[in-house]
Amino acid sequence: MSTASLTVLPAAAISGVDVLVLLLLLHLWLLVVGLAVWNDEAQTGVAWVDQRIHMSNRLYGLLLFLATVVVWLPFALGGYPFGANSPFGRSRTVLIPIGAGGLLVGTGFYFLGGVLTNVRSYLAFRLTDPVDAGTVDSGPTRVTGEVVSADDPLEAPLSGADAVCYQLSLTQVAFEDSLESHEDGSAAMTGPLSSVTDGTERVADRRQPFWLRDDTGRVLVDPDRAKLRLERTASRPVAADERPAEAIATRLREAIDDADERRDRARVYHEAALEPGTAVSVLGVAVVPEDRAVAGESGANSDAPILTAGESSSEFIVTPGCADGVDRHYLATILVCALAAVASIGSGFGLLWLLAGY
């Protein structure tokens, strides 16, 4: 369909209809943001995105508001592809390309949020000079070292491996034939609609203080409020109306307070764990805990500093890898998010602009 064939009603200026349409879109924006705040554990289901994009509800709401205005703008300045003079007539078919354009714009602004948050974290890493674990004093601190358990380690729910932190996500699979299982018991969703139709949420997030050790000594890390950028370590599919293997089911009951072993839909459990012996970089604030609780439980000197979120720092990050690896990780993430944002916003806005008669 060419641009010339899209005859729509022109709009010389913003009219009352345009204002009404904007209000309707803002109601949709409010609904989506409200759902995001209500279900804060919801995830995209795309492992690469969920690991690298940590966005506050405030920033998410602001970016989605801008996306709503961008979706509305072409029709306010152009026209609406409805009515007798439209090639779509009164058919609701036109809602499909409009919805696709809106989804592309919204996705692009989500990746724009990924650019903003990763640039902020990258700059925080770069502007904080690294120190040795044995020389940590106080204030903003960046340390790289090896993870050592400070207490009895946790047991990762799927792999059963020792861990100091783990996160468990559950994906409810909409179409079981889109689930691709592997010989080792892992699984992956296939098909272009899998991440849209399958619902993913985080069902467990357990953390315990751990030591960060290098050649000069060690420092205690309390990861309670940290952004954990962990790769998936295991995935296990479970068919509808079945329960996991007994060993996994036992660990799932320990990990999830309201674990439901039998569900009416196929699902996949995903685990991301931080295991002892892993090299990690930590950016946080070195403080002496006032209640001494964390230090006492971990066998540390109560006067020794602990890496935590602090009172005023907005960046507390635990990222696997050494300094060079962390730099590459952030730069690659920023580049991919930027390209995805430009491509998605550009294609979505172009489609809407075309539908508006330009």
mmCIF file of C-alpha atoms in Angstrom:
data_model
loop_
_atom_site.group_PDB
_atom_site.id
_atom_site.type_symbol
_atom_site.label_atom_id
_atom_site.label_comp_id
_atom_site.label_asym_id
_atom_site.label_seq_id
_atom_site.Cartn_x
_atom_site.Cartn_y
_atom_site.Cartn_z
ATOM 1 C CA MET A 1 0.000 0.000 0.000
ATOM 2 C CA SER A 2 1.564 3.311 -1.103
ATOM 3 C CA THR A 3 1.489 6.592 0.756
ATOM 4 C CA ALA A 4 -0.704 8.150 -1.916
ATOM 5 C CA SER A 5 -3.380 5.510 -1.461
ATOM 6 C CA LEU A 6 -3.737 6.334 2.221
ATOM 7 C CA THR A 7 -6.316 9.110 1.946
ATOM 8 C CA VAL A 8 -7.124 10.297 5.444
ATOM 9 C CA LEU A 9 -8.970 13.276 6.796
ATOM 10 C CA PRO A 10 -6.442 16.116 7.244
ATOM 11 C CA ALA A 11 -6.174 18.039 10.462
ATOM 12 C CA ALA A 12 -4.954 21.615 10.184
ATOM 13 C CA ALA A 13 -4.618 21.955 13.934
ATOM 14 C CA ILE A 14 -5.103 19.966 17.097
ATOM 15 C CA SER A 15 -8.843 19.554 17.576
ATOM 16 C CA GLY A 16 -11.130 18.360 20.307
ATOM 17 C CA VAL A 17 -11.024 14.878 18.794
ATOM 18 C CA ASP A 18 -7.233 14.891 19.109
ATOM 19 C CA VAL A 19 -7.483 15.862 22.770
ATOM 20 C CA LEU A 20 -10.023 13.085 23.351
ATOM 21 C CA VAL A 21 -7.751 10.532 21.669
ATOM 22 C CA LEU A 22 -4.812 11.691 23.807
ATOM 23 C CA LEU A 23 -6.895 11.307 26.954
ATOM 24 C CA LEU A 24 -7.852 7.774 25.909
ATOM 25 C CA LEU A 25 -4.197 6.926 25.289
ATOM 26 C CA LEU A 26 -3.247 8.394 28.660
ATOM 27 C CA HIS A 27 -5.825 6.137 30.300
ATOM 28 C CA LEU A 28 -4.083 3.206 28.611
ATOM 29 C CA TRP A 29 -0.716 4.591 29.798
ATOM 30 C CA LEU A 30 -2.011 4.809 33.352
ATOM 31 C CA LEU A 31 -3.288 1.224 33.184
ATOM 32 C CA VAL A 32 0.028 -0.171 31.910
ATOM 33 C CA VAL A 33 2.090 1.777 34.453
ATOM 34 C CA GLY A 34 -0.281 0.735 37.226
ATOM 35 C CA LEU A 35 0.108 -2.919 36.276
ATOM 36 C CA ALA A 36 3.893 -2.501 36.229
ATOM 37 C CA VAL A 37 3.854 -1.014 39.740
ATOM 38 C CA TRP A 38 1.439 -3.661 41.014
ATOM 39 C CA ASN A 39 3.395 -6.574 39.542
ATOM 40 C CA ASP A 40 6.912 -5.306 40.102
ATOM 41 C CA GLU A 41 8.369 -8.808 39.638
ATOM 42 C CA ALA A 42 7.141 -9.119 36.031
ATOM 43 C CA GLN A 43 9.875 -9.569 33.445
ATOM 44 C CA THR A 44 10.123 -9.503 29.671
ATOM 45 C CA GLY A 45 11.120 -13.169 29.475
ATOM 46 C CA VAL A 46 14.159 -12.279 27.340
ATOM 47 C CA ALA A 47 17.165 -13.262 29.464
ATOM 48 C CA TRP A 48 19.538 -10.714 27.905
ATOM 49 C CA VAL A 49 17.127 -7.851 28.599
ATOM 50 C CA ASP A 50 16.119 -8.917 32.111
ATOM 51 C CA GLN A 51 19.741 -9.223 33.177
ATOM 52 C CA ARG A 52 20.903 -5.861 31.815
ATOM 53 C CA ILE A 53 17.995 -3.429 32.134
ATOM 54 C CA HIS A 54 17.070 -2.423 35.690
ATOM 55 C CA MET A 55 14.584 0.435 35.493
ATOM 56 C CA SER A 56 12.704 2.185 38.284
ATOM 57 C CA ASN A 57 8.937 2.507 38.033
ATOM 58 C CA ARG A 58 9.317 6.293 37.877
ATOM 59 C CA LEU A 59 11.619 6.170 34.856
ATOM 60 C CA TYR A 60 9.457 3.491 33.218
ATOM 61 C CA GLY A 61 6.351 5.659 33.646
ATOM 62 C CA LEU A 62 8.101 8.732 32.227
ATOM 63 C CA LEU A 63 9.426 6.904 29.166
ATOM 64 C CA LEU A 64 6.077 5.254 28.506
ATOM 65 C CA PHE A 65 4.415 8.681 28.747
ATOM 66 C CA LEU A 66 6.803 10.006 26.085
ATOM 67 C CA ALA A 67 6.073 6.935 23.954
ATOM 68 C CA THR A 68 2.327 7.636 24.282
ATOM 69 C CA VAL A 69 2.801 11.197 23.039
ATOM 70 C CA VAL A 70 4.929 9.971 20.112
ATOM 71 C CA VAL A 71 2.207 7.478 19.138
ATOM 72 C CA TRP A 72 -0.460 10.189 19.284
ATOM 73 C CA LEU A 73 1.480 12.931 17.481
ATOM 74 C CA PRO A 74 1.288 11.669 13.838
ATOM 75 C CA PHE A 75 -2.522 11.415 13.989
ATOM 76 C CA ALA A 76 -2.882 14.787 15.721
ATOM 77 C CA LEU A 77 -0.814 16.478 13.003
ATOM 78 C CA GLY A 78 -2.177 14.391 10.158
ATOM 79 C CA GLY A 79 -5.412 12.470 10.259
ATOM 80 C CA TYR A 80 -7.058 9.233 11.327
ATOM 81 C CA PRO A 81 -7.320 6.226 8.981
ATOM 82 C CA PHE A 82 -11.041 5.796 9.649
ATOM 83 C CA GLY A 83 -14.203 6.729 7.814
ATOM 84 C CA ALA A 84 -15.510 6.565 4.277
ATOM 85 C CA ASN A 85 -12.482 8.280 2.725
ATOM 86 C CA SER A 86 -10.033 5.876 4.303
ATOM 87 C CA PRO A 87 -8.800 2.799 2.377
ATOM 88 C CA PHE A 88 -9.661 0.811 5.504
ATOM 89 C CA GLY A 89 -13.201 2.224 5.622
ATOM 90 C CA ARG A 90 -14.809 1.408 8.957
ATOM 91 C CA SER A 91 -12.939 -1.856 9.258
ATOM 92 C CA ARG A 92 -11.177 -2.554 12.521
ATOM 93 C CA THR A 93 -8.313 -4.088 10.566
ATOM 94 C CA VAL A 94 -6.480 -0.774 10.814
ATOM 95 C CA LEU A 95 -6.118 -1.315 14.563
ATOM 96 C CA ILE A 96 -3.576 -4.061 13.859
ATOM 97 C CA PRO A 97 -0.931 -1.841 12.190
ATOM 98 C CA ILE A 98 -1.684 0.942 14.695
ATOM 99 C CA GLY A 99 -1.134 -1.481 17.554
ATOM 100 C CA ALA A 100 2.053 -2.787 15.929
ATOM 101 C CA GLY A 101 3.385 0.742 15.515
ATOM 102 C CA GLY A 102 2.542 1.609 19.111
ATOM 103 C CA LEU A 103 4.208 -1.568 20.369
ATOM 104 C CA LEU A 104 7.362 -0.795 18.399
ATOM 105 C CA VAL A 105 7.505 2.746 19.782
ATOM 106 C CA GLY A 106 6.946 1.528 23.345
ATOM 107 C CA THR A 107 9.635 -1.136 22.959
ATOM 108 C CA GLY A 108 12.038 1.460 21.606
ATOM 109 C CA PHE A 109 11.526 3.736 24.613
ATOM 110 C CA TYR A 110 12.065 0.745 26.907
ATOM 111 C CA PHE A 111 15.458 0.182 25.263
ATOM 112 C CA LEU A 112 16.097 3.926 25.596
ATOM 113 C CA GLY A 113 15.631 3.402 29.320
ATOM 114 C CA GLY A 114 18.223 0.638 29.074
ATOM 115 C CA VAL A 115 20.643 3.129 27.511
ATOM 116 C CA LEU A 116 20.070 5.682 30.282
ATOM 117 C CA THR A 117 20.385 3.254 33.184
ATOM 118 C CA ASN A 118 23.442 1.483 31.780
ATOM 119 C CA VAL A 119 25.205 4.770 30.987
ATOM 120 C CA ARG A 120 24.598 5.862 34.581
ATOM 121 C CA SER A 121 25.980 2.589 35.962
ATOM 122 C CA TYR A 122 28.938 2.613 33.570
ATOM 123 C CA LEU A 123 29.879 6.165 34.542
ATOM 124 C CA ALA A 124 29.574 5.270 38.224
ATOM 125 C CA PHE A 125 32.032 2.406 37.669
ATOM 126 C CA ARG A 126 34.437 4.531 35.639
ATOM 127 C CA LEU A 127 34.385 7.481 38.050
ATOM 128 C CA THR A 128 35.047 5.311 41.111
ATOM 129 C CA ASP A 129 38.696 4.331 41.479
ATOM 130 C CA PRO A 130 39.184 0.602 42.193
ATOM 131 C CA VAL A 131 40.735 -0.373 45.527
ATOM 132 C CA ASP A 132 42.058 -3.608 46.991
ATOM 133 C CA ALA A 133 39.763 -5.609 49.226
ATOM 134 C CA GLY A 134 42.207 -5.406 52.116
ATOM 135 C CA THR A 135 42.349 -1.597 51.996
ATOM 136 C CA VAL A 136 38.638 -0.733 51.878
ATOM 137 C CA ASP A 137 37.943 2.208 54.179
ATOM 138 C CA SER A 138 34.686 4.146 53.748
ATOM 139 C CA GLY A 139 32.635 5.936 51.122
ATOM 140 C CA PRO A 140 31.975 4.979 47.485
ATOM 141 C CA THR A 141 34.050 1.902 46.705
ATOM 142 C CA ARG A 142 34.768 -0.351 43.745
ATOM 143 C CA VAL A 143 36.378 -3.734 44.394
ATOM 144 C CA THR A 144 37.076 -6.778 42.228
ATOM 145 C CA GLY A 145 37.730 -10.173 43.742
ATOM 146 C CA GLU A 146 36.629 -13.755 44.245
ATOM 147 C CA VAL A 147 33.352 -14.679 45.947
ATOM 148 C CA VAL A 148 33.780 -16.623 49.198
ATOM 149 C CA SER A 149 30.871 -17.794 51.335
ATOM 150 C CA ALA A 150 30.619 -16.008 54.669
ATOM 151 C CA ASP A 151 28.156 -18.564 56.058
ATOM 152 C CA ASP A 152 26.613 -21.863 55.009
ATOM 153 C CA PRO A 153 25.929 -21.312 51.302
ATOM 154 C CA LEU A 154 22.475 -21.378 49.784
ATOM 155 C CA GLU A 155 21.457 -24.265 47.533
ATOM 156 C CA ALA A 156 20.466 -23.135 44.041
ATOM 157 C CA PRO A 157 16.938 -24.457 43.356
ATOM 158 C CA LEU A 158 17.524 -25.993 39.916
ATOM 159 C CA SER A 159 21.209 -26.892 39.678
ATOM 160 C CA GLY A 160 21.639 -27.685 43.373
ATOM 161 C CA ALA A 161 24.982 -25.848 43.323
ATOM 162 C CA ASP A 162 26.273 -23.775 46.237
ATOM 163 C CA ALA A 163 25.405 -20.097 45.877
ATOM 164 C CA VAL A 164 25.567 -16.871 47.853
ATOM 165 C CA CYS A 165 22.764 -15.310 45.783
ATOM 166 C CA TYR A 166 20.216 -16.708 43.385
ATOM 167 C CA GLN A 167 17.190 -15.498 41.486
ATOM 168 C CA LEU A 168 14.451 -17.807 40.238
ATOM 169 C CA SER A 169 12.026 -16.860 37.464
ATOM 170 C CA LEU A 170 8.963 -18.687 36.207
ATOM 171 C CA THR A 171 7.682 -18.523 32.629
ATOM 172 C CA GLN A 172 4.113 -19.666 31.991
ATOM 173 C CA VAL A 173 4.218 -21.037 28.444
ATOM 174 C CA ALA A 174 1.233 -20.058 26.292
ATOM 175 C CA PHE A 175 1.882 -22.582 23.502
ATOM 176 C CA GLU A 176 3.601 -25.768 24.605
ATOM 177 C CA ASP A 177 4.740 -26.588 21.071
ATOM 178 C CA SER A 178 6.905 -23.438 21.159
ATOM 179 C CA LEU A 179 8.949 -24.939 23.996
ATOM 180 C CA GLU A 180 12.233 -26.415 22.835
ATOM 181 C CA SER A 181 13.762 -28.903 25.291
ATOM 182 C CA HIS A 182 17.388 -30.002 25.247
ATOM 183 C CA GLU A 183 19.006 -33.283 26.245
ATOM 184 C CA ASP A 184 20.455 -31.806 29.445
ATOM 185 C CA GLY A 185 16.976 -30.889 30.693
ATOM 186 C CA SER A 186 17.242 -27.195 29.880
ATOM 187 C CA ALA A 187 14.697 -25.411 27.718
ATOM 188 C CA ALA A 188 14.142 -22.351 25.617
ATOM 189 C CA MET A 189 11.101 -20.682 24.085
ATOM 190 C CA THR A 190 11.128 -20.403 20.314
ATOM 191 C CA GLY A 191 9.064 -18.364 17.885
ATOM 192 C CA PRO A 192 8.671 -14.607 17.396
ATOM 193 C CA LEU A 193 5.696 -14.295 19.777
ATOM 194 C CA SER A 194 7.062 -16.352 22.664
ATOM 195 C CA SER A 195 8.312 -13.370 24.679
ATOM 196 C CA VAL A 196 4.976 -11.582 24.134
ATOM 197 C CA THR A 197 2.524 -14.406 24.830
ATOM 198 C CA ASP A 198 4.492 -16.145 27.600
ATOM 199 C CA GLY A 199 4.304 -14.486 31.010
ATOM 200 C CA THR A 200 7.505 -14.341 33.057
ATOM 201 C CA GLU A 201 7.888 -13.233 36.659
ATOM 202 C CA ARG A 202 10.532 -13.516 39.363
ATOM 203 C CA VAL A 203 9.305 -15.880 42.068
ATOM 204 C CA ALA A 204 12.348 -16.032 44.352
ATOM 205 C CA ASP A 205 15.303 -13.777 45.127
ATOM 206 C CA ARG A 206 17.544 -14.976 47.948
ATOM 207 C CA ARG A 207 20.801 -13.351 49.001
ATOM 208 C CA GLN A 208 23.266 -13.635 51.844
ATOM 209 C CA PRO A 209 26.373 -11.628 52.742
ATOM 210 C CA PHE A 210 29.593 -12.925 51.221
ATOM 211 C CA TRP A 211 33.292 -12.177 51.278
ATOM 212 C CA LEU A 212 35.036 -10.555 48.322
ATOM 213 C CA ARG A 213 38.653 -11.712 48.431
ATOM 214 C CA ASP A 214 41.795 -10.743 46.538
ATOM 215 C CA ASP A 215 45.545 -10.996 47.191
ATOM 216 C CA THR A 216 45.449 -8.222 49.808
ATOM 217 C CA GLY A 217 42.634 -9.520 51.991
ATOM 218 C CA ARG A 218 38.861 -9.583 51.963
ATOM 219 C CA VAL A 219 35.841 -7.345 52.515
ATOM 220 C CA LEU A 220 32.273 -8.273 53.391
ATOM 221 C CA VAL A 221 29.487 -7.527 50.891
ATOM 222 C CA ASP A 222 25.837 -7.276 51.914
ATOM 223 C CA PRO A 223 23.990 -7.664 48.564
ATOM 224 C CA ASP A 224 20.498 -7.103 49.938
ATOM 225 C CA ARG A 225 19.708 -4.010 47.810
ATOM 226 C CA ALA A 226 22.190 -4.575 44.985
ATOM 227 C CA LYS A 227 21.467 -4.789 41.272
ATOM 228 C CA LEU A 228 22.529 -8.338 40.450
ATOM 229 C CA ARG A 229 23.559 -8.728 36.818
ATOM 230 C CA LEU A 230 23.644 -12.512 36.767
ATOM 231 C CA GLU A 231 23.594 -14.844 33.774
ATOM 232 C CA ARG A 232 21.193 -17.779 33.782
ATOM 233 C CA THR A 233 22.815 -20.916 35.161
ATOM 234 C CA ALA A 234 19.982 -23.418 34.587
ATOM 235 C CA SER A 235 16.502 -23.791 33.072
ATOM 236 C CA ARG A 236 14.039 -26.626 33.594
ATOM 237 C CA PRO A 237 10.773 -27.185 31.678
ATOM 238 C CA VAL A 238 7.749 -28.786 33.348
ATOM 239 C CA ALA A 239 4.757 -29.954 31.332
ATOM 240 C CA ALA A 240 1.199 -29.004 32.233
ATOM 241 C CA ASP A 241 -0.315 -30.892 35.215
ATOM 242 C CA GLU A 242 3.061 -32.414 36.076
ATOM 243 C CA ARG A 243 5.465 -31.766 38.928
ATOM 244 C CA PRO A 244 9.245 -31.334 38.704
ATOM 245 C CA ALA A 245 11.638 -34.107 39.605
ATOM 246 C CA GLU A 246 11.664 -34.765 43.358
ATOM 247 C CA ALA A 247 15.065 -33.203 44.070
ATOM 248 C CA ILE A 248 14.129 -30.026 42.204
ATOM 249 C CA ALA A 249 10.624 -29.978 43.715
ATOM 250 C CA THR A 250 12.112 -30.084 47.217
ATOM 251 C CA ARG A 251 14.416 -27.158 46.511
ATOM 252 C CA LEU A 252 11.585 -25.212 44.850
ATOM 253 C CA ARG A 253 9.468 -25.592 47.991
ATOM 254 C CA GLU A 254 12.343 -24.111 49.988
ATOM 255 C CA ALA A 255 12.830 -21.265 47.502
ATOM 256 C CA ILE A 256 9.190 -20.294 46.867
ATOM 257 C CA ASP A 257 6.838 -19.634 49.755
ATOM 258 C CA ASP A 258 3.693 -20.514 47.787
ATOM 259 C CA ALA A 259 5.160 -23.047 45.373
ATOM 260 C CA ASP A 260 2.469 -24.743 43.301
ATOM 261 C CA GLU A 261 3.967 -27.907 41.901
ATOM 262 C CA ARG A 262 1.094 -28.665 39.547
ATOM 263 C CA ARG A 263 -0.193 -26.048 37.131
ATOM 264 C CA ASP A 264 -2.633 -26.167 34.245
ATOM 265 C CA ARG A 265 -0.043 -24.694 31.849
ATOM 266 C CA ALA A 266 3.432 -25.752 30.871
ATOM 267 C CA ARG A 267 6.124 -23.637 32.500
ATOM 268 C CA VAL A 268 9.850 -23.158 32.597
ATOM 269 C CA TYR A 269 11.903 -22.335 35.687
ATOM 270 C CA HIS A 270 15.006 -20.194 35.156
ATOM 271 C CA GLU A 271 17.829 -19.889 37.668
ATOM 272 C CA ALA A 272 20.550 -17.252 37.883
ATOM 273 C CA ALA A 273 23.055 -17.918 40.665
ATOM 274 C CA LEU A 274 26.223 -16.354 42.025
ATOM 275 C CA GLU A 275 28.463 -19.219 43.076
ATOM 276 C CA PRO A 276 31.513 -19.179 45.379
ATOM 277 C CA GLY A 277 34.748 -18.885 43.414
ATOM 278 C CA THR A 278 33.229 -16.534 40.835
ATOM 279 C CA ALA A 279 35.169 -13.361 40.008
ATOM 280 C CA VAL A 280 32.944 -10.307 40.465
ATOM 281 C CA SER A 281 33.188 -6.531 40.553
ATOM 282 C CA VAL A 282 31.202 -4.702 43.214
ATOM 283 C CA LEU A 283 30.346 -1.013 43.259
ATOM 284 C CA GLY A 284 28.844 0.231 46.513
ATOM 285 C CA VAL A 285 29.423 2.229 49.657
ATOM 286 C CA ALA A 286 31.713 1.014 52.431
ATOM 287 C CA VAL A 287 30.053 1.612 55.808
ATOM 288 C CA VAL A 288 30.230 0.280 59.363
ATOM 289 C CA PRO A 289 26.765 -1.137 60.115
ATOM 290 C CA GLU A 290 25.187 0.547 63.127
ATOM 291 C CA ASP A 291 23.469 -2.578 64.440
ATOM 292 C CA ARG A 292 26.500 -4.823 63.729
ATOM 293 C CA ALA A 293 24.005 -7.557 62.805
ATOM 294 C CA VAL A 294 25.382 -8.425 59.381
ATOM 295 C CA ALA A 295 28.978 -8.333 60.596
ATOM 296 C CA GLY A 296 28.245 -10.450 63.653
ATOM 297 C CA GLU A 297 26.332 -13.134 61.762
ATOM 298 C CA SER A 298 29.121 -13.436 59.190
ATOM 299 C CA GLY A 299 31.970 -13.671 61.667
ATOM 300 C CA ALA A 300 33.455 -10.318 60.658
ATOM 301 C CA ASN A 301 35.025 -7.701 62.877
ATOM 302 C CA SER A 302 32.164 -5.405 63.907
ATOM 303 C CA ASP A 303 34.371 -2.378 63.183
ATOM 304 C CA ALA A 304 35.255 -3.554 59.658
ATOM 305 C CA PRO A 305 33.492 -1.799 56.758
ATOM 306 C CA ILE A 306 30.862 -3.586 54.727
ATOM 307 C CA LEU A 307 29.988 -2.895 51.102
ATOM 308 C CA THR A 308 26.309 -2.067 50.853
ATOM 309 C CA ALA A 309 23.914 0.439 49.280
ATOM 310 C CA GLY A 310 24.603 3.176 51.833
ATOM 311 C CA GLU A 311 22.151 5.964 52.551
ATOM 312 C CA SER A 312 22.572 8.235 49.517
ATOM 313 C CA SER A 313 24.102 6.080 46.772
ATOM 314 C CA SER A 314 21.802 5.076 43.907
ATOM 315 C CA GLU A 315 24.302 2.654 42.388
ATOM 316 C CA PHE A 316 25.018 -0.628 44.175
ATOM 317 C CA ILE A 317 25.928 -3.229 41.586
ATOM 318 C CA VAL A 318 27.304 -6.765 41.624
ATOM 319 C CA THR A 319 28.596 -7.732 38.179
ATOM 320 C CA PRO A 320 30.507 -10.929 37.335
ATOM 321 C CA GLY A 321 33.914 -10.286 35.771
ATOM 322 C CA CYS A 322 37.040 -8.194 36.232
ATOM 323 C CA ALA A 323 37.427 -4.497 35.405
ATOM 324 C CA ASP A 324 38.051 -4.931 31.660
ATOM 325 C CA GLY A 325 35.203 -7.418 31.383
ATOM 326 C CA VAL A 326 32.810 -5.048 33.150
ATOM 327 C CA ASP A 327 33.742 -2.208 30.783
ATOM 328 C CA ARG A 328 33.086 -4.391 27.737
ATOM 329 C CA HIS A 329 29.835 -5.624 29.298
ATOM 330 C CA TYR A 330 28.464 -2.106 29.752
ATOM 331 C CA LEU A 331 29.682 -0.715 26.440
ATOM 332 C CA ALA A 332 28.204 -3.646 24.517
ATOM 333 C CA THR A 333 24.914 -3.294 26.410
ATOM 334 C CA ILE A 334 24.710 0.451 25.728
ATOM 335 C CA LEU A 335 25.424 -0.078 22.022
ATOM 336 C CA VAL A 336 22.843 -2.837 21.574
ATOM 337 C CA CYS A 337 20.171 -0.919 23.520
ATOM 338 C CA ALA A 338 20.850 2.242 21.501
ATOM 339 C CA LEU A 339 20.584 0.417 18.180
ATOM 340 C CA ALA A 340 17.420 -1.361 19.303
ATOM 341 C CA ALA A 341 15.891 1.933 20.479
ATOM 342 C CA VAL A 342 16.627 3.751 17.211
ATOM 343 C CA ALA A 343 15.412 0.877 15.042
ATOM 344 C CA SER A 344 12.248 0.243 17.049
ATOM 345 C CA ILE A 345 11.196 3.877 17.538
ATOM 346 C CA GLY A 346 12.064 4.752 13.936
ATOM 347 C CA SER A 347 10.130 1.878 12.381
ATOM 348 C CA GLY A 348 7.138 2.287 14.701
ATOM 349 C CA PHE A 349 6.918 6.056 14.232
ATOM 350 C CA GLY A 350 7.362 5.653 10.467
ATOM 351 C CA LEU A 351 4.485 3.189 10.308
ATOM 352 C CA LEU A 352 2.212 5.473 12.312
ATOM 353 C CA TRP A 353 3.259 8.464 10.195
ATOM 354 C CA LEU A 354 2.319 6.491 7.085
ATOM 355 C CA LEU A 355 -1.061 5.578 8.522
ATOM 356 C CA ALA A 356 -1.658 9.237 9.383
ATOM 357 C CA GLY A 357 -1.406 10.148 5.699
ATOM 358 C CA TYR A 358 2.180 11.361 5.278
#
